[in-house]
Amino acid sequence: MDLEKFHLDNGQDYIIKSAIPPEIGCNEVLIGIDEAGRGPVLGPMVYGACYVSRKDEPLLTTLKVADSKTLTEEQRDGCFSNLQNGRDTFGWIAQILPPASISRGMLSRCKYNLNAISHDSAMLLIQSILDMGVTVGAVFLDTVGDPGKYEAKLKERFPLIPAITVSKKADSLFPVVSAASIVAKVCRDQALKEWRFLEGDRFHREIKYGSGYPADPMTKKFLEEHCDRVFGYPQLIRFSWSTTEKAMEAAAVPVRWEKILTEEEASATASTQQITKFFRKRARVEDEAPMEPAAVSRHRFFSERNIVTVSSL
């Protein structure tokens, strides 16, 4: 699997796919979709799809495909090689969603949660296969959230696909989903293993960061030892995870954000304070409660130079 283009800019979503298998022709295909890397605090999440003509689906069992979580890395690599060797029969496509992309969505002002990201990725894969001119007869997916609602959402989005099935444990029930889980897992493992840090020499190629799961001792060590006190972590880390937030609270410098008021808001605030002070009962100095710290207002230096806070470049 060649991920060179992804590594040149590993902050953006990336799609990689096989050629359309010639054996498919005008035959109806079955699509299986599954993901890898949903839970880790670091590394990408990958959505993978495998598609095969209905008549050739039984051939998947001869490849010994299974839920990727039940296979060793060597077994997964072997199954993926078999899919590659059967390129005349089996097709696949994967979308890599890097940590920066996930964090941008989940931390944006209009929240884009992980379930919505997952749904959109699955729909993108289905649409990509349709755009290749392939006739889709059925789609099988592992559930994300409520299976019934997810299935209804997909059927509304793709009304011309005859059958769409969303099921728990689909990767162990349907061979085509098992194959998709292998595509996703192999792609994620390779992307993580080959990760290129764009943050400079501080993060060398040989640095160890583990699987990305919070319970992994190597991942824990990486989080403890590689937090910059000002900038936090490199793009490998998902900033939207509570694990990251807690680690930064412990190791990074606290940031106090200024409260930016427009001229109208500043004027209204000043007027309100001037009027309301006449209606307050004056307390004795010793009885007065300690005053709360005032909000940090925008400094004149920034206002005069039209310098504003930005969220993206």
PDB file of C-alpha atoms in Angstrom:
ATOM      1  CA  MET A   1       0.000   0.000   0.000  1.00  0.00           C
ATOM      2  CA  ASP A   2       1.632   3.231  -1.144  1.00  0.00           C
ATOM      3  CA  LEU A   3       0.911   6.059   1.336  1.00  0.00           C
ATOM      4  CA  GLU A   4       3.641   8.438   0.150  1.00  0.00           C
ATOM      5  CA  LYS A   5       1.173  11.165  -0.910  1.00  0.00           C
ATOM      6  CA  PHE A   6      -0.602  10.988   2.435  1.00  0.00           C
ATOM      7  CA  HIS A   7       2.646  11.426   4.364  1.00  0.00           C
ATOM      8  CA  LEU A   8       3.521  14.583   2.416  1.00  0.00           C
ATOM      9  CA  ASP A   9       0.556  16.285   4.101  1.00  0.00           C
ATOM     10  CA  ASN A  10      -0.666  14.092   6.936  1.00  0.00           C
ATOM     11  CA  GLY A  11      -3.005  16.749   8.289  1.00  0.00           C
ATOM     12  CA  GLN A  12      -5.575  16.248   5.515  1.00  0.00           C
ATOM     13  CA  ASP A  13      -7.981  13.408   4.705  1.00  0.00           C
ATOM     14  CA  TYR A  14      -6.681  11.024   2.079  1.00  0.00           C
ATOM     15  CA  ILE A  15      -8.294   8.345  -0.113  1.00  0.00           C
ATOM     16  CA  ILE A  16      -6.441   5.355  -1.523  1.00  0.00           C
ATOM     17  CA  LYS A  17      -8.028   2.652  -3.667  1.00  0.00           C
ATOM     18  CA  SER A  18      -7.409  -0.322  -5.905  1.00  0.00           C
ATOM     19  CA  ALA A  19      -8.254  -0.501  -9.572  1.00  0.00           C
ATOM     20  CA  ILE A  20     -11.750  -1.730 -10.481  1.00  0.00           C
ATOM     21  CA  PRO A  21     -11.565  -5.546 -10.752  1.00  0.00           C
ATOM     22  CA  PRO A  22     -12.220  -6.625 -14.375  1.00  0.00           C
ATOM     23  CA  GLU A  23     -14.184  -9.672 -13.173  1.00  0.00           C
ATOM     24  CA  ILE A  24     -16.914  -7.383 -11.849  1.00  0.00           C
ATOM     25  CA  GLY A  25     -18.005  -6.162 -15.278  1.00  0.00           C
ATOM     26  CA  CYS A  26     -21.730  -5.457 -15.188  1.00  0.00           C
ATOM     27  CA  ASN A  27     -22.346  -7.774 -12.239  1.00  0.00           C
ATOM     28  CA  GLU A  28     -23.936  -6.535  -9.041  1.00  0.00           C
ATOM     29  CA  VAL A  29     -21.430  -6.085  -6.228  1.00  0.00           C
ATOM     30  CA  LEU A  30     -21.635  -6.450  -2.474  1.00  0.00           C
ATOM     31  CA  ILE A  31     -19.867  -3.801  -0.384  1.00  0.00           C
ATOM     32  CA  GLY A  32     -18.579  -4.261   3.140  1.00  0.00           C
ATOM     33  CA  ILE A  33     -17.476  -1.278   5.256  1.00  0.00           C
ATOM     34  CA  ASP A  34     -15.636  -1.137   8.579  1.00  0.00           C
ATOM     35  CA  GLU A  35     -13.233   1.126  10.478  1.00  0.00           C
ATOM     36  CA  ALA A  36      -9.994   0.886  12.412  1.00  0.00           C
ATOM     37  CA  GLY A  37      -8.593   3.273  15.004  1.00  0.00           C
ATOM     38  CA  ARG A  38     -11.734   4.849  16.397  1.00  0.00           C
ATOM     39  CA  GLY A  39     -10.629   4.825  20.045  1.00  0.00           C
ATOM     40  CA  PRO A  40      -6.885   5.659  20.142  1.00  0.00           C
ATOM     41  CA  VAL A  41      -5.616   9.020  21.387  1.00  0.00           C
ATOM     42  CA  LEU A  42      -3.088   9.198  18.566  1.00  0.00           C
ATOM     43  CA  GLY A  43      -2.853   8.250  14.911  1.00  0.00           C
ATOM     44  CA  PRO A  44      -5.494   8.262  12.173  1.00  0.00           C
ATOM     45  CA  MET A  45      -8.876   6.617  12.002  1.00  0.00           C
ATOM     46  CA  VAL A  46      -9.319   4.683   8.763  1.00  0.00           C
ATOM     47  CA  TYR A  47     -12.535   3.651   7.048  1.00  0.00           C
ATOM     48  CA  GLY A  48     -12.152   0.771   4.627  1.00  0.00           C
ATOM     49  CA  ALA A  49     -14.459  -0.842   2.073  1.00  0.00           C
ATOM     50  CA  CYS A  50     -14.148  -4.057   0.126  1.00  0.00           C
ATOM     51  CA  TYR A  51     -16.364  -4.883  -2.848  1.00  0.00           C
ATOM     52  CA  VAL A  52     -16.833  -8.062  -4.842  1.00  0.00           C
ATOM     53  CA  SER A  53     -19.406  -9.365  -7.312  1.00  0.00           C
ATOM     54  CA  ARG A  54     -22.201 -11.356  -5.691  1.00  0.00           C
ATOM     55  CA  LYS A  55     -21.216 -14.519  -7.553  1.00  0.00           C
ATOM     56  CA  ASP A  56     -17.621 -14.320  -6.288  1.00  0.00           C
ATOM     57  CA  GLU A  57     -18.411 -13.559  -2.639  1.00  0.00           C
ATOM     58  CA  PRO A  58     -17.855 -17.226  -1.566  1.00  0.00           C
ATOM     59  CA  LEU A  59     -14.210 -16.833  -2.634  1.00  0.00           C
ATOM     60  CA  LEU A  60     -13.647 -14.544   0.366  1.00  0.00           C
ATOM     61  CA  THR A  61     -13.925 -17.546   2.705  1.00  0.00           C
ATOM     62  CA  THR A  62     -11.015 -19.222   0.890  1.00  0.00           C
ATOM     63  CA  LEU A  63      -8.865 -16.203   1.822  1.00  0.00           C
ATOM     64  CA  LYS A  64      -9.619 -16.894   5.515  1.00  0.00           C
ATOM     65  CA  VAL A  65     -10.767 -13.324   6.136  1.00  0.00           C
ATOM     66  CA  ALA A  66     -12.062 -12.616   9.632  1.00  0.00           C
ATOM     67  CA  ASP A  67     -12.629  -9.722  11.994  1.00  0.00           C
ATOM     68  CA  SER A  68      -9.233  -7.976  11.939  1.00  0.00           C
ATOM     69  CA  LYS A  69      -9.223  -7.710  15.756  1.00  0.00           C
ATOM     70  CA  THR A  70      -9.075 -11.516  16.004  1.00  0.00           C
ATOM     71  CA  LEU A  71      -6.050 -11.805  13.702  1.00  0.00           C
ATOM     72  CA  THR A  72      -2.374 -11.196  14.313  1.00  0.00           C
ATOM     73  CA  GLU A  73      -0.568  -8.518  12.338  1.00  0.00           C
ATOM     74  CA  GLU A  74       1.078 -11.218  10.222  1.00  0.00           C
ATOM     75  CA  GLN A  75      -2.294 -12.829   9.464  1.00  0.00           C
ATOM     76  CA  ARG A  76      -3.845  -9.463   8.533  1.00  0.00           C
ATOM     77  CA  ASP A  77      -0.974  -8.661   6.203  1.00  0.00           C
ATOM     78  CA  GLY A  78      -1.349 -12.087   4.625  1.00  0.00           C
ATOM     79  CA  CYS A  79      -5.089 -11.591   4.053  1.00  0.00           C
ATOM     80  CA  PHE A  80      -4.499  -8.163   2.516  1.00  0.00           C
ATOM     81  CA  SER A  81      -1.855  -9.616   0.212  1.00  0.00           C
ATOM     82  CA  ASN A  82      -4.391 -12.225  -0.877  1.00  0.00           C
ATOM     83  CA  LEU A  83      -6.882  -9.453  -1.670  1.00  0.00           C
ATOM     84  CA  GLN A  84      -4.191  -7.696  -3.670  1.00  0.00           C
ATOM     85  CA  ASN A  85      -3.299 -10.891  -5.509  1.00  0.00           C
ATOM     86  CA  GLY A  86      -6.980 -11.342  -6.320  1.00  0.00           C
ATOM     87  CA  ARG A  87      -7.201  -7.861  -7.839  1.00  0.00           C
ATOM     88  CA  ASP A  88      -9.139  -9.266 -10.804  1.00  0.00           C
ATOM     89  CA  THR A  89     -11.912 -10.214  -8.377  1.00  0.00           C
ATOM     90  CA  PHE A  90     -11.689  -8.018  -5.274  1.00  0.00           C
ATOM     91  CA  GLY A  91     -11.700  -4.235  -5.069  1.00  0.00           C
ATOM     92  CA  TRP A  92     -11.084  -2.007  -2.075  1.00  0.00           C
ATOM     93  CA  ILE A  93     -10.985   1.640  -1.058  1.00  0.00           C
ATOM     94  CA  ALA A  94      -9.952   3.391   2.170  1.00  0.00           C
ATOM     95  CA  GLN A  95     -10.197   6.882   3.622  1.00  0.00           C
ATOM     96  CA  ILE A  96      -7.544   7.992   6.103  1.00  0.00           C
ATOM     97  CA  LEU A  97      -8.831  10.552   8.625  1.00  0.00           C
ATOM     98  CA  PRO A  98      -5.754  11.989  10.378  1.00  0.00           C
ATOM     99  CA  PRO A  99      -5.786  13.237  13.987  1.00  0.00           C
ATOM    100  CA  ALA A 100      -5.688  16.893  12.875  1.00  0.00           C
ATOM    101  CA  SER A 101      -8.815  16.410  10.777  1.00  0.00           C
ATOM    102  CA  ILE A 102     -10.670  14.657  13.607  1.00  0.00           C
ATOM    103  CA  SER A 103      -9.650  17.362  16.097  1.00  0.00           C
ATOM    104  CA  ARG A 104     -10.686  20.193  13.761  1.00  0.00           C
ATOM    105  CA  GLY A 105     -14.152  18.699  13.455  1.00  0.00           C
ATOM    106  CA  MET A 106     -14.712  17.843  17.105  1.00  0.00           C
ATOM    107  CA  LEU A 107     -13.317  21.129  18.446  1.00  0.00           C
ATOM    108  CA  SER A 108     -14.937  23.445  15.912  1.00  0.00           C
ATOM    109  CA  ARG A 109     -17.590  25.930  16.967  1.00  0.00           C
ATOM    110  CA  CYS A 110     -20.212  23.822  15.174  1.00  0.00           C
ATOM    111  CA  LYS A 111     -19.390  20.449  16.714  1.00  0.00           C
ATOM    112  CA  TYR A 112     -18.776  17.577  14.304  1.00  0.00           C
ATOM    113  CA  ASN A 113     -18.786  14.521  16.534  1.00  0.00           C
ATOM    114  CA  LEU A 114     -17.081  11.203  15.865  1.00  0.00           C
ATOM    115  CA  ASN A 115     -20.309   9.411  14.942  1.00  0.00           C
ATOM    116  CA  ALA A 116     -21.118  12.025  12.297  1.00  0.00           C
ATOM    117  CA  ILE A 117     -17.541  11.842  10.990  1.00  0.00           C
ATOM    118  CA  SER A 118     -17.860   8.043  10.769  1.00  0.00           C
ATOM    119  CA  HIS A 119     -21.214   8.168   8.992  1.00  0.00           C
ATOM    120  CA  ASP A 120     -19.939  10.677   6.446  1.00  0.00           C
ATOM    121  CA  SER A 121     -16.816   8.620   5.778  1.00  0.00           C
ATOM    122  CA  ALA A 122     -18.871   5.473   5.142  1.00  0.00           C
ATOM    123  CA  MET A 123     -21.188   7.377   2.789  1.00  0.00           C
ATOM    124  CA  LEU A 124     -18.187   8.831   0.970  1.00  0.00           C
ATOM    125  CA  LEU A 125     -16.831   5.324   0.323  1.00  0.00           C
ATOM    126  CA  ILE A 126     -20.189   4.098  -0.991  1.00  0.00           C
ATOM    127  CA  GLN A 127     -20.522   7.134  -3.256  1.00  0.00           C
ATOM    128  CA  SER A 128     -16.944   6.700  -4.501  1.00  0.00           C
ATOM    129  CA  ILE A 129     -17.672   3.118  -5.557  1.00  0.00           C
ATOM    130  CA  LEU A 130     -20.894   4.195  -7.265  1.00  0.00           C
ATOM    131  CA  ASP A 131     -18.971   6.942  -9.076  1.00  0.00           C
ATOM    132  CA  MET A 132     -16.709   4.279 -10.567  1.00  0.00           C
ATOM    133  CA  GLY A 133     -19.714   3.003 -12.494  1.00  0.00           C
ATOM    134  CA  VAL A 134     -20.104  -0.102 -10.347  1.00  0.00           C
ATOM    135  CA  THR A 135     -23.611  -1.525  -9.848  1.00  0.00           C
ATOM    136  CA  VAL A 136     -24.180  -1.947  -6.113  1.00  0.00           C
ATOM    137  CA  GLY A 137     -26.605  -4.653  -5.027  1.00  0.00           C
ATOM    138  CA  ALA A 138     -26.101  -4.568  -1.255  1.00  0.00           C
ATOM    139  CA  VAL A 139     -24.058  -2.818   1.441  1.00  0.00           C
ATOM    140  CA  PHE A 140     -23.141  -4.274   4.836  1.00  0.00           C
ATOM    141  CA  LEU A 141     -21.759  -2.110   7.659  1.00  0.00           C
ATOM    142  CA  ASP A 142     -20.744  -2.401  11.276  1.00  0.00           C
ATOM    143  CA  THR A 143     -22.902  -0.093  13.351  1.00  0.00           C
ATOM    144  CA  VAL A 144     -21.927   3.330  14.675  1.00  0.00           C
ATOM    145  CA  GLY A 145     -24.519   4.474  17.166  1.00  0.00           C
ATOM    146  CA  ASP A 146     -28.073   3.143  16.889  1.00  0.00           C
ATOM    147  CA  PRO A 147     -28.202   0.521  14.071  1.00  0.00           C
ATOM    148  CA  GLY A 148     -31.789   1.325  13.064  1.00  0.00           C
ATOM    149  CA  LYS A 149     -31.221   5.081  12.784  1.00  0.00           C
ATOM    150  CA  TYR A 150     -27.937   4.607  10.938  1.00  0.00           C
ATOM    151  CA  GLU A 151     -29.534   2.190   8.467  1.00  0.00           C
ATOM    152  CA  ALA A 152     -32.446   4.573   7.867  1.00  0.00           C
ATOM    153  CA  LYS A 153     -29.988   7.429   7.251  1.00  0.00           C
ATOM    154  CA  LEU A 154     -28.100   5.378   4.661  1.00  0.00           C
ATOM    155  CA  LYS A 155     -31.268   4.217   2.897  1.00  0.00           C
ATOM    156  CA  GLU A 156     -32.434   7.825   2.620  1.00  0.00           C
ATOM    157  CA  ARG A 157     -29.052   8.839   1.204  1.00  0.00           C
ATOM    158  CA  PHE A 158     -28.860   5.911  -1.259  1.00  0.00           C
ATOM    159  CA  PRO A 159     -32.470   5.049  -2.211  1.00  0.00           C
ATOM    160  CA  LEU A 160     -31.426   3.144  -5.367  1.00  0.00           C
ATOM    161  CA  ILE A 161     -29.318   0.561  -3.536  1.00  0.00           C
ATOM    162  CA  PRO A 162     -31.617  -2.465  -3.076  1.00  0.00           C
ATOM    163  CA  ALA A 163     -30.335  -3.604   0.320  1.00  0.00           C
ATOM    164  CA  ILE A 164     -28.420  -1.859   3.113  1.00  0.00           C
ATOM    165  CA  THR A 165     -27.734  -3.744   6.349  1.00  0.00           C
ATOM    166  CA  VAL A 166     -26.286  -2.159   9.485  1.00  0.00           C
ATOM    167  CA  SER A 167     -25.471  -4.670  12.185  1.00  0.00           C
ATOM    168  CA  LYS A 168     -23.529  -5.048  15.391  1.00  0.00           C
ATOM    169  CA  LYS A 169     -20.517  -7.340  14.914  1.00  0.00           C
ATOM    170  CA  ALA A 170     -20.937  -7.148  11.144  1.00  0.00           C
ATOM    171  CA  ASP A 171     -17.193  -7.764  10.779  1.00  0.00           C
ATOM    172  CA  SER A 172     -17.693 -11.268  12.179  1.00  0.00           C
ATOM    173  CA  LEU A 173     -21.022 -11.948  10.429  1.00  0.00           C
ATOM    174  CA  PHE A 174     -20.335 -10.963   6.813  1.00  0.00           C
ATOM    175  CA  PRO A 175     -17.097 -11.982   5.025  1.00  0.00           C
ATOM    176  CA  VAL A 176     -17.146  -8.814   2.883  1.00  0.00           C
ATOM    177  CA  VAL A 177     -17.143  -6.689   6.063  1.00  0.00           C
ATOM    178  CA  SER A 178     -14.345  -8.848   7.499  1.00  0.00           C
ATOM    179  CA  ALA A 179     -12.330  -8.067   4.363  1.00  0.00           C
ATOM    180  CA  ALA A 180     -13.099  -4.346   4.807  1.00  0.00           C
ATOM    181  CA  SER A 181     -11.922  -4.469   8.426  1.00  0.00           C
ATOM    182  CA  ILE A 182      -8.613  -5.947   7.235  1.00  0.00           C
ATOM    183  CA  VAL A 183      -8.212  -3.183   4.626  1.00  0.00           C
ATOM    184  CA  ALA A 184      -8.855  -0.513   7.288  1.00  0.00           C
ATOM    185  CA  LYS A 185      -6.598  -2.071   9.921  1.00  0.00           C
ATOM    186  CA  VAL A 186      -3.662  -2.721   7.571  1.00  0.00           C
ATOM    187  CA  CYS A 187      -3.932   0.836   6.228  1.00  0.00           C
ATOM    188  CA  ARG A 188      -4.020   2.383   9.724  1.00  0.00           C
ATOM    189  CA  ASP A 189      -1.131   0.263  10.983  1.00  0.00           C
ATOM    190  CA  GLN A 190       1.007   1.249   8.012  1.00  0.00           C
ATOM    191  CA  ALA A 191       0.104   4.948   8.270  1.00  0.00           C
ATOM    192  CA  LEU A 192       0.979   4.922  11.985  1.00  0.00           C
ATOM    193  CA  LYS A 193       4.204   2.958  11.515  1.00  0.00           C
ATOM    194  CA  GLU A 194       5.406   5.275   8.726  1.00  0.00           C
ATOM    195  CA  TRP A 195       4.223   8.511  10.385  1.00  0.00           C
ATOM    196  CA  ARG A 196       6.335  11.529   9.493  1.00  0.00           C
ATOM    197  CA  PHE A 197       6.529  14.254  12.104  1.00  0.00           C
ATOM    198  CA  LEU A 198       6.332  17.678  10.500  1.00  0.00           C
ATOM    199  CA  GLU A 199       7.311  19.441  13.735  1.00  0.00           C
ATOM    200  CA  GLY A 200      11.081  19.233  13.302  1.00  0.00           C
ATOM    201  CA  ASP A 201      14.048  17.230  14.541  1.00  0.00           C
ATOM    202  CA  ARG A 202      12.647  16.881  18.043  1.00  0.00           C
ATOM    203  CA  PHE A 203      10.539  13.985  16.776  1.00  0.00           C
ATOM    204  CA  HIS A 204      12.872  11.579  14.995  1.00  0.00           C
ATOM    205  CA  ARG A 205      11.775   8.568  12.956  1.00  0.00           C
ATOM    206  CA  GLU A 206      12.791   6.062  15.657  1.00  0.00           C
ATOM    207  CA  ILE A 207      10.630   7.611  18.389  1.00  0.00           C
ATOM    208  CA  LYS A 208       8.229   5.120  20.001  1.00  0.00           C
ATOM    209  CA  TYR A 209       4.570   5.981  20.589  1.00  0.00           C
ATOM    210  CA  GLY A 210       2.856   2.604  20.692  1.00  0.00           C
ATOM    211  CA  SER A 211      -0.578   1.667  19.391  1.00  0.00           C
ATOM    212  CA  GLY A 212      -2.240   4.908  20.445  1.00  0.00           C
ATOM    213  CA  TYR A 213      -4.630   3.344  22.928  1.00  0.00           C
ATOM    214  CA  PRO A 214      -4.557   5.182  26.291  1.00  0.00           C
ATOM    215  CA  ALA A 215      -3.804   1.957  28.194  1.00  0.00           C
ATOM    216  CA  ASP A 216      -0.686   1.239  26.092  1.00  0.00           C
ATOM    217  CA  PRO A 217       2.377   1.929  28.329  1.00  0.00           C
ATOM    218  CA  MET A 218       4.387   3.201  25.338  1.00  0.00           C
ATOM    219  CA  THR A 219       1.605   5.644  24.410  1.00  0.00           C
ATOM    220  CA  LYS A 220       1.386   6.825  28.027  1.00  0.00           C
ATOM    221  CA  LYS A 221       5.140   7.426  28.081  1.00  0.00           C
ATOM    222  CA  PHE A 222       4.988   9.395  24.829  1.00  0.00           C
ATOM    223  CA  LEU A 223       2.229  11.648  26.202  1.00  0.00           C
ATOM    224  CA  GLU A 224       4.173  12.247  29.420  1.00  0.00           C
ATOM    225  CA  GLU A 225       7.521  13.000  27.778  1.00  0.00           C
ATOM    226  CA  HIS A 226       6.640  14.877  24.591  1.00  0.00           C
ATOM    227  CA  CYS A 227       4.264  17.651  25.568  1.00  0.00           C
ATOM    228  CA  ASP A 228       5.618  21.074  24.620  1.00  0.00           C
ATOM    229  CA  ARG A 229       4.688  23.475  27.430  1.00  0.00           C
ATOM    230  CA  VAL A 230       3.387  26.079  24.959  1.00  0.00           C
ATOM    231  CA  PHE A 231       2.335  24.237  21.801  1.00  0.00           C
ATOM    232  CA  GLY A 232       1.270  20.907  23.293  1.00  0.00           C
ATOM    233  CA  TYR A 233       1.632  17.889  21.040  1.00  0.00           C
ATOM    234  CA  PRO A 234       2.477  17.173  17.405  1.00  0.00           C
ATOM    235  CA  GLN A 235      -0.191  16.451  14.772  1.00  0.00           C
ATOM    236  CA  LEU A 236      -0.038  12.759  15.613  1.00  0.00           C
ATOM    237  CA  ILE A 237      -2.155  13.427  18.712  1.00  0.00           C
ATOM    238  CA  ARG A 238      -5.929  13.897  18.803  1.00  0.00           C
ATOM    239  CA  PHE A 239      -6.421  17.111  20.745  1.00  0.00           C
ATOM    240  CA  SER A 240     -10.150  16.452  21.036  1.00  0.00           C
ATOM    241  CA  TRP A 241      -9.606  13.449  23.341  1.00  0.00           C
ATOM    242  CA  SER A 242     -10.076  13.921  27.101  1.00  0.00           C
ATOM    243  CA  THR A 243      -6.843  11.947  27.623  1.00  0.00           C
ATOM    244  CA  THR A 244      -4.954  14.669  25.728  1.00  0.00           C
ATOM    245  CA  GLU A 245      -6.737  17.445  27.610  1.00  0.00           C
ATOM    246  CA  LYS A 246      -5.796  15.961  30.987  1.00  0.00           C
ATOM    247  CA  ALA A 247      -2.189  15.407  29.909  1.00  0.00           C
ATOM    248  CA  MET A 248      -1.886  19.029  28.753  1.00  0.00           C
ATOM    249  CA  GLU A 249      -3.453  20.338  31.946  1.00  0.00           C
ATOM    250  CA  ALA A 250      -0.734  18.511  33.855  1.00  0.00           C
ATOM    251  CA  ALA A 251       2.268  19.405  31.663  1.00  0.00           C
ATOM    252  CA  ALA A 252       1.530  22.563  29.656  1.00  0.00           C
ATOM    253  CA  VAL A 253       1.403  26.253  30.615  1.00  0.00           C
ATOM    254  CA  PRO A 254      -2.131  27.469  31.445  1.00  0.00           C
ATOM    255  CA  VAL A 255      -3.546  29.868  28.873  1.00  0.00           C
ATOM    256  CA  ARG A 256      -5.825  32.776  29.796  1.00  0.00           C
ATOM    257  CA  TRP A 257      -7.779  33.899  26.737  1.00  0.00           C
ATOM    258  CA  GLU A 258      -8.716  37.552  26.421  1.00  0.00           C
ATOM    259  CA  LYS A 259     -12.355  38.490  26.122  1.00  0.00           C
ATOM    260  CA  ILE A 260     -12.799  40.416  22.898  1.00  0.00           C
ATOM    261  CA  LEU A 261     -15.610  42.978  22.956  1.00  0.00           C
ATOM    262  CA  THR A 262     -16.919  44.888  19.981  1.00  0.00           C
ATOM    263  CA  GLU A 263     -17.199  48.660  20.334  1.00  0.00           C
ATOM    264  CA  GLU A 264     -20.978  48.338  20.838  1.00  0.00           C
ATOM    265  CA  GLU A 265     -20.542  45.677  23.549  1.00  0.00           C
ATOM    266  CA  ALA A 266     -17.865  47.727  25.320  1.00  0.00           C
ATOM    267  CA  SER A 267     -20.052  50.848  25.238  1.00  0.00           C
ATOM    268  CA  ALA A 268     -23.115  48.943  26.488  1.00  0.00           C
ATOM    269  CA  THR A 269     -21.123  47.374  29.326  1.00  0.00           C
ATOM    270  CA  ALA A 270     -19.745  50.758  30.424  1.00  0.00           C
ATOM    271  CA  SER A 271     -23.225  52.372  30.339  1.00  0.00           C
ATOM    272  CA  THR A 272     -24.750  49.550  32.381  1.00  0.00           C
ATOM    273  CA  GLN A 273     -22.040  49.843  35.017  1.00  0.00           C
ATOM    274  CA  GLN A 274     -22.510  53.633  35.274  1.00  0.00           C
ATOM    275  CA  ILE A 275     -26.293  53.353  35.750  1.00  0.00           C
ATOM    276  CA  THR A 276     -26.415  50.374  38.110  1.00  0.00           C
ATOM    277  CA  LYS A 277     -23.819  51.724  40.521  1.00  0.00           C
ATOM    278  CA  PHE A 278     -26.379  54.318  41.757  1.00  0.00           C
ATOM    279  CA  PHE A 279     -28.767  51.566  42.889  1.00  0.00           C
ATOM    280  CA  ARG A 280     -26.302  49.548  44.914  1.00  0.00           C
ATOM    281  CA  LYS A 281     -26.387  49.693  48.675  1.00  0.00           C
ATOM    282  CA  ARG A 282     -23.010  50.771  49.925  1.00  0.00           C
ATOM    283  CA  ALA A 283     -21.569  48.151  52.254  1.00  0.00           C
ATOM    284  CA  ARG A 284     -18.992  48.773  54.895  1.00  0.00           C
ATOM    285  CA  VAL A 285     -15.493  48.007  53.720  1.00  0.00           C
ATOM    286  CA  GLU A 286     -15.076  45.156  56.162  1.00  0.00           C
ATOM    287  CA  ASP A 287     -18.376  43.559  55.006  1.00  0.00           C
ATOM    288  CA  GLU A 288     -17.656  43.718  51.304  1.00  0.00           C
ATOM    289  CA  ALA A 289     -17.209  40.399  49.545  1.00  0.00           C
ATOM    290  CA  PRO A 290     -13.991  39.995  47.584  1.00  0.00           C
ATOM    291  CA  MET A 291     -14.452  41.147  44.014  1.00  0.00           C
ATOM    292  CA  GLU A 292     -14.254  38.607  41.197  1.00  0.00           C
ATOM    293  CA  PRO A 293     -11.394  39.203  38.792  1.00  0.00           C
ATOM    294  CA  ALA A 294     -12.509  41.260  35.817  1.00  0.00           C
ATOM    295  CA  ALA A 295     -12.583  39.686  32.380  1.00  0.00           C
ATOM    296  CA  VAL A 296      -9.404  40.295  30.407  1.00  0.00           C
ATOM    297  CA  SER A 297     -10.291  43.016  27.909  1.00  0.00           C
ATOM    298  CA  ARG A 298      -8.641  43.618  24.580  1.00  0.00           C
ATOM    299  CA  HIS A 299      -5.440  45.638  24.928  1.00  0.00           C
ATOM    300  CA  ARG A 300      -5.171  48.938  23.108  1.00  0.00           C
ATOM    301  CA  PHE A 301      -1.995  47.728  21.396  1.00  0.00           C
ATOM    302  CA  PHE A 302      -4.011  45.122  19.450  1.00  0.00           C
ATOM    303  CA  SER A 303      -7.000  47.346  18.735  1.00  0.00           C
ATOM    304  CA  GLU A 304      -4.910  50.154  17.261  1.00  0.00           C
ATOM    305  CA  ARG A 305      -3.118  47.750  14.939  1.00  0.00           C
ATOM    306  CA  ASN A 306      -6.241  45.815  13.912  1.00  0.00           C
ATOM    307  CA  ILE A 307      -4.719  42.589  15.228  1.00  0.00           C
ATOM    308  CA  VAL A 308      -7.387  39.949  15.753  1.00  0.00           C
ATOM    309  CA  THR A 309      -7.478  36.400  17.081  1.00  0.00           C
ATOM    310  CA  VAL A 310      -7.854  33.813  14.337  1.00  0.00           C
ATOM    311  CA  SER A 311      -8.832  30.146  14.476  1.00  0.00           C
ATOM    312  CA  SER A 312      -7.333  29.115  11.113  1.00  0.00           C
ATOM    313  CA  LEU A 313      -4.872  30.376   8.542  1.00  0.00           C
TER     314      LEU A 313
END
